[in-house]
PDB file of C-alpha atoms in Angstrom:
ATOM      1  CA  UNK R   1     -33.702-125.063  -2.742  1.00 51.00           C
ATOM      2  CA  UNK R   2     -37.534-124.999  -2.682  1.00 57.00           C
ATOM      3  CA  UNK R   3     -39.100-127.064  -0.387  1.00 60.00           C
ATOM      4  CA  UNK R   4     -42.823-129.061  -2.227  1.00 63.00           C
ATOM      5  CA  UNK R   5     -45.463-129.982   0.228  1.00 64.00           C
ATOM      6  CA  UNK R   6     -46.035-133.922  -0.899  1.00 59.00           C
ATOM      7  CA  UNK R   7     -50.176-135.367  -0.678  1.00 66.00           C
ATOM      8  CA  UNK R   8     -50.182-138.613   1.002  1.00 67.00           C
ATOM      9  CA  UNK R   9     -51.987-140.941  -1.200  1.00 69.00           C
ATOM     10  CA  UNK R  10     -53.422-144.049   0.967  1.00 73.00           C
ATOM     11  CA  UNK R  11     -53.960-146.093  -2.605  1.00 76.00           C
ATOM     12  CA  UNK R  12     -52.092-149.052  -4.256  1.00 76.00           C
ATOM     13  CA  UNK R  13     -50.953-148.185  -7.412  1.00 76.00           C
ATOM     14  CA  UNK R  14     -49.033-150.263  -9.696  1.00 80.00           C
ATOM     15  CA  UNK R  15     -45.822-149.601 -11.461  1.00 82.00           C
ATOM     16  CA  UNK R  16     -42.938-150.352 -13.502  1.00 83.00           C
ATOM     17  CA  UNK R  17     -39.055-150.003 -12.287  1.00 81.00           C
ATOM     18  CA  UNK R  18     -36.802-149.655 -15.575  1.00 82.00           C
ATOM     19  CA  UNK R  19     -33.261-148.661 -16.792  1.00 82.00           C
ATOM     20  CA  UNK R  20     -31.134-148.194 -19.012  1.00 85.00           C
ATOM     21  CA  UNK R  21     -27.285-148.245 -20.295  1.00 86.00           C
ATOM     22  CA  UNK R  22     -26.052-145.442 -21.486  1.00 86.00           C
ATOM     23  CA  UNK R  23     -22.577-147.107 -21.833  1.00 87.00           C
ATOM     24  CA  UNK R  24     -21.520-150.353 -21.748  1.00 89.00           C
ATOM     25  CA  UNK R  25     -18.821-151.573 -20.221  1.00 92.00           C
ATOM     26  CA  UNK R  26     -15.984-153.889 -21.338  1.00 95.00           C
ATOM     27  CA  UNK R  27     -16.200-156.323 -18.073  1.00 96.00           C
ATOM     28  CA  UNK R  28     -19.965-157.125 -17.078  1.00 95.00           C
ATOM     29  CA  UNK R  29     -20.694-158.493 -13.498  1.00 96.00           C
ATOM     30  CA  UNK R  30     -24.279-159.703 -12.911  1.00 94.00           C
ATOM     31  CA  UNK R  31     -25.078-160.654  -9.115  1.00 87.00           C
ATOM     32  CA  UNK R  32     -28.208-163.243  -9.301  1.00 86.00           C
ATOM     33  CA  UNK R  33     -30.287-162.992  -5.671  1.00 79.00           C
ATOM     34  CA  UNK R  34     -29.228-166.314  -4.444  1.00 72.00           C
ATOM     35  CA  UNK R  35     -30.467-165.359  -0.477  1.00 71.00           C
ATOM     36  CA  UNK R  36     -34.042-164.572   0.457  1.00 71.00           C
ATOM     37  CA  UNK R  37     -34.770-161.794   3.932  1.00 70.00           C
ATOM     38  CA  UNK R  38     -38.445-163.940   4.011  1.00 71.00           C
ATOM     39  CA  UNK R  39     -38.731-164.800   8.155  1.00 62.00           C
ATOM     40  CA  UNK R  40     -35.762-165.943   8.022  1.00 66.00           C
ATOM     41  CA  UNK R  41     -32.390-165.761   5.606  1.00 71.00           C
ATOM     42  CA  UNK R  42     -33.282-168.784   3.118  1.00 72.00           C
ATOM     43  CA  UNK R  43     -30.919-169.232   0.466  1.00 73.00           C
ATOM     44  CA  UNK R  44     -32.678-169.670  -3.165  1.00 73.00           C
ATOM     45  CA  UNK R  45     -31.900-172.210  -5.051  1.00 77.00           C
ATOM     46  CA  UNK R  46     -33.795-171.215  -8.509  1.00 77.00           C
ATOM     47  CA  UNK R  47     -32.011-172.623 -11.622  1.00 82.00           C
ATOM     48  CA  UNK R  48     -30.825-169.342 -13.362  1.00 83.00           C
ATOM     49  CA  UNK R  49     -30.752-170.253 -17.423  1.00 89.00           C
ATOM     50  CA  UNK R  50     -28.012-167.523 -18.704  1.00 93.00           C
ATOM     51  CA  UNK R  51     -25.942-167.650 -22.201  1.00 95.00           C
ATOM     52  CA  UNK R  52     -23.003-168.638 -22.172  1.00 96.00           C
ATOM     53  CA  UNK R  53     -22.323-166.640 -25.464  1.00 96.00           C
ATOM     54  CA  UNK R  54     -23.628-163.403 -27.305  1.00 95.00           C
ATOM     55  CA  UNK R  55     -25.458-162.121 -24.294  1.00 95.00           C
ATOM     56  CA  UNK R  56     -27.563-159.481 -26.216  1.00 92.00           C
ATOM     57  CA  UNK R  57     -28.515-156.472 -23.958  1.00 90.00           C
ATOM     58  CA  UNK R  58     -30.083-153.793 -27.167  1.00 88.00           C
ATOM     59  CA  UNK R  59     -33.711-154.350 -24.696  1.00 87.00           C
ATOM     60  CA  UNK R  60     -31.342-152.302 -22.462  1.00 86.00           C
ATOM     61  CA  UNK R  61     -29.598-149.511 -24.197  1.00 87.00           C
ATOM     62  CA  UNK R  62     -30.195-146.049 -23.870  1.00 88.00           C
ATOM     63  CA  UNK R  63     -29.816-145.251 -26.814  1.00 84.00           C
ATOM     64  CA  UNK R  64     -31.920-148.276 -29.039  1.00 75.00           C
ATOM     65  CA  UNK R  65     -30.687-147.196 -32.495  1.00 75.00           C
ATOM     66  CA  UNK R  66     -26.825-147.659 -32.063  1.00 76.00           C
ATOM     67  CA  UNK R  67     -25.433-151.104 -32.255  1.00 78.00           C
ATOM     68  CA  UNK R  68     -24.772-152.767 -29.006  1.00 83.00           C
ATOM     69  CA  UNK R  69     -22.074-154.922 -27.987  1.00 88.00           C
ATOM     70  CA  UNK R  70     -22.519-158.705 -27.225  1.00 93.00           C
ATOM     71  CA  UNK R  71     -21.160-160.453 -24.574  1.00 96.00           C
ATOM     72  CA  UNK R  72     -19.316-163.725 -23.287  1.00 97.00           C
ATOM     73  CA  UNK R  73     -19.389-165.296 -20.403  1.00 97.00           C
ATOM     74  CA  UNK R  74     -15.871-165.482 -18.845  1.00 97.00           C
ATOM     75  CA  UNK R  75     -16.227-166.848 -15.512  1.00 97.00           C
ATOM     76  CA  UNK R  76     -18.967-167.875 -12.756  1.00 96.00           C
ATOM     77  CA  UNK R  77     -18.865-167.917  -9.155  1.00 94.00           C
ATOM     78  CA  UNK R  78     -20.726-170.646  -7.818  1.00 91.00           C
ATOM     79  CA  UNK R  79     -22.060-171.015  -3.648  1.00 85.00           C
ATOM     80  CA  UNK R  80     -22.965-174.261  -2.596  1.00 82.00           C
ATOM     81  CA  UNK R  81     -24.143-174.891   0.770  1.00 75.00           C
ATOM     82  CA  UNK R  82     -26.594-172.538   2.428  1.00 73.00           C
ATOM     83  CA  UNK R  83     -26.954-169.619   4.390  1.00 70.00           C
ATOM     84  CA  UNK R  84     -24.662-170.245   7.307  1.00 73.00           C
ATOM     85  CA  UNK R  85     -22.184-172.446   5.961  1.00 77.00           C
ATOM     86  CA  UNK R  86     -21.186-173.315   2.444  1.00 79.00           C
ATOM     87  CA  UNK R  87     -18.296-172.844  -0.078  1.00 87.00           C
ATOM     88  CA  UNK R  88     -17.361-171.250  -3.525  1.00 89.00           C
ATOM     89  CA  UNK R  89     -15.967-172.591  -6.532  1.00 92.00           C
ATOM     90  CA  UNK R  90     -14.920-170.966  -9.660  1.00 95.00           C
ATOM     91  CA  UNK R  91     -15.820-171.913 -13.548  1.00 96.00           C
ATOM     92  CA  UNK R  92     -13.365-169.790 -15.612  1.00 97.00           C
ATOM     93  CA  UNK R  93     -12.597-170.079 -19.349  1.00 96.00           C
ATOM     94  CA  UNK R  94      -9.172-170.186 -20.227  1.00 94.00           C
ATOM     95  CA  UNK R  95      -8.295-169.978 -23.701  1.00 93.00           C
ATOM     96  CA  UNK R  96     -11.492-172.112 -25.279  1.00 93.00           C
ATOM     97  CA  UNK R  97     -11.604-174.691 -22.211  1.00 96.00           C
ATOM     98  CA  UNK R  98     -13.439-174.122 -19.084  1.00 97.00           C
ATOM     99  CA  UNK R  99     -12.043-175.450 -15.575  1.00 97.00           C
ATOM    100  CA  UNK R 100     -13.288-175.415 -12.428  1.00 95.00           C
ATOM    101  CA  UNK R 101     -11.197-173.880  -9.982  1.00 96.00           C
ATOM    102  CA  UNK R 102     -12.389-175.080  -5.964  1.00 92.00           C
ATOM    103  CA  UNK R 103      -9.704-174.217  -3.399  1.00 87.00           C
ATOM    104  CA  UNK R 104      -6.377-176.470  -3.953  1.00 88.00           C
ATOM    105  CA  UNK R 105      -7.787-178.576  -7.275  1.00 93.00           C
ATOM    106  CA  UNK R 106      -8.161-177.797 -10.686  1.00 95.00           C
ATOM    107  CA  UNK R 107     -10.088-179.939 -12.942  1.00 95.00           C
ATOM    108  CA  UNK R 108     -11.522-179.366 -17.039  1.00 96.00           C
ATOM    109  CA  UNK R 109     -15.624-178.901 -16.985  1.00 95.00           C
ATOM    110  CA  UNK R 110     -17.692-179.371 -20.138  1.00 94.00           C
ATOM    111  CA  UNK R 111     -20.153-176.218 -21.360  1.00 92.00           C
ATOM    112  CA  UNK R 112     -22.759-178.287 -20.532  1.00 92.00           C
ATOM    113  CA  UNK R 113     -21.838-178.156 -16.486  1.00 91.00           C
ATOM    114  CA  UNK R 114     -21.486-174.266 -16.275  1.00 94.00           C
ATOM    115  CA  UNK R 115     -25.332-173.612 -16.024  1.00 92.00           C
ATOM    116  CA  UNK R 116     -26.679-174.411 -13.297  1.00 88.00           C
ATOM    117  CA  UNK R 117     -28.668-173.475  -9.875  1.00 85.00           C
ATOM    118  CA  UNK R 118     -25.704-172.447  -7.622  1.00 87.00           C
ATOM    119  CA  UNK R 119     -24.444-169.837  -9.842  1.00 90.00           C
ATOM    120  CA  UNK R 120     -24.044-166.612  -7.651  1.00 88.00           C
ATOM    121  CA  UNK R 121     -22.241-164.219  -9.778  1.00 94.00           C
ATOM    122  CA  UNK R 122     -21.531-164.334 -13.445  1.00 96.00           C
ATOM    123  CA  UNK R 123     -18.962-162.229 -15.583  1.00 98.00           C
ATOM    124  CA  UNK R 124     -18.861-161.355 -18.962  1.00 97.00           C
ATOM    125  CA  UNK R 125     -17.049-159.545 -21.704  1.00 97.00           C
ATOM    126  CA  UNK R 126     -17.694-157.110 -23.905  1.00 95.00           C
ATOM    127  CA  UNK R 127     -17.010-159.140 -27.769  1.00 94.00           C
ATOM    128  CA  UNK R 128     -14.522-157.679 -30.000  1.00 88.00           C
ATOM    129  CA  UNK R 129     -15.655-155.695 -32.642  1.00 78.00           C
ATOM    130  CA  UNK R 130     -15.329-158.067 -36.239  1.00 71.00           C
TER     131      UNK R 130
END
């Protein structure tokens, strides 16, 4: 292994973070920054609007000219509270329906309840093929 002497450049520069998938998997988990390092831990409490079906990620393929899957959302993890106390509750779809699953209770939730700005962690799946 060569060793490369590296120049020290004292400038700003501005750039661009990107990636790609090169294969996509059947179960997709997408962690949304809910907590904030800023002086102190903060949690954030930004409304997040995500689809709840045909999540298109072809912006995001490696490879743009193949067809890539869709996705639907399956389930949601939800923290309310803040950063030192709090609790979860679960939005999963079950058959068609979605319920909201919070410790000992289960109760039916309308689509229109699923979005919203204590969603932590959302999962999806890959669509069948038609």
């Amino acid at each position: 292994m060569k060793s490369q002497r590296v120049k020290i450049v004292k400038n700003v520069r501005k750039c661009t973070k990107q990636f790609s998938i090169e294969r996509f998997p059947p179960i997709l988990v997408l962690h949304l920054k809910r907590f904030s390092e800023v002086r102190y831990r903060t949690k954030l409490s930004t409304k997040v609007d995500f689809p709840i079906e045909n999540l298109d990620l072809s912006d995001l393929s490696s490879q743009p000219n193949l067809s890539t899957p869709k996705y639907d959302l399956v389930g949601v993890s939800n923290h309310s509270g803040n950063t030192f106390s709090g609790h979860y509750i679960a939005y999963c779809k079950v058959g068609s329906r979605w319920h909201r699953f919070s410790d000992s209770s289960v109760s039916s939730i309308s689509r229109t309840d699923i979005v919203s700005s204590e969603a932590y962690v959302l999962f999806y799946e890959r669509q069948k093929p038609r």
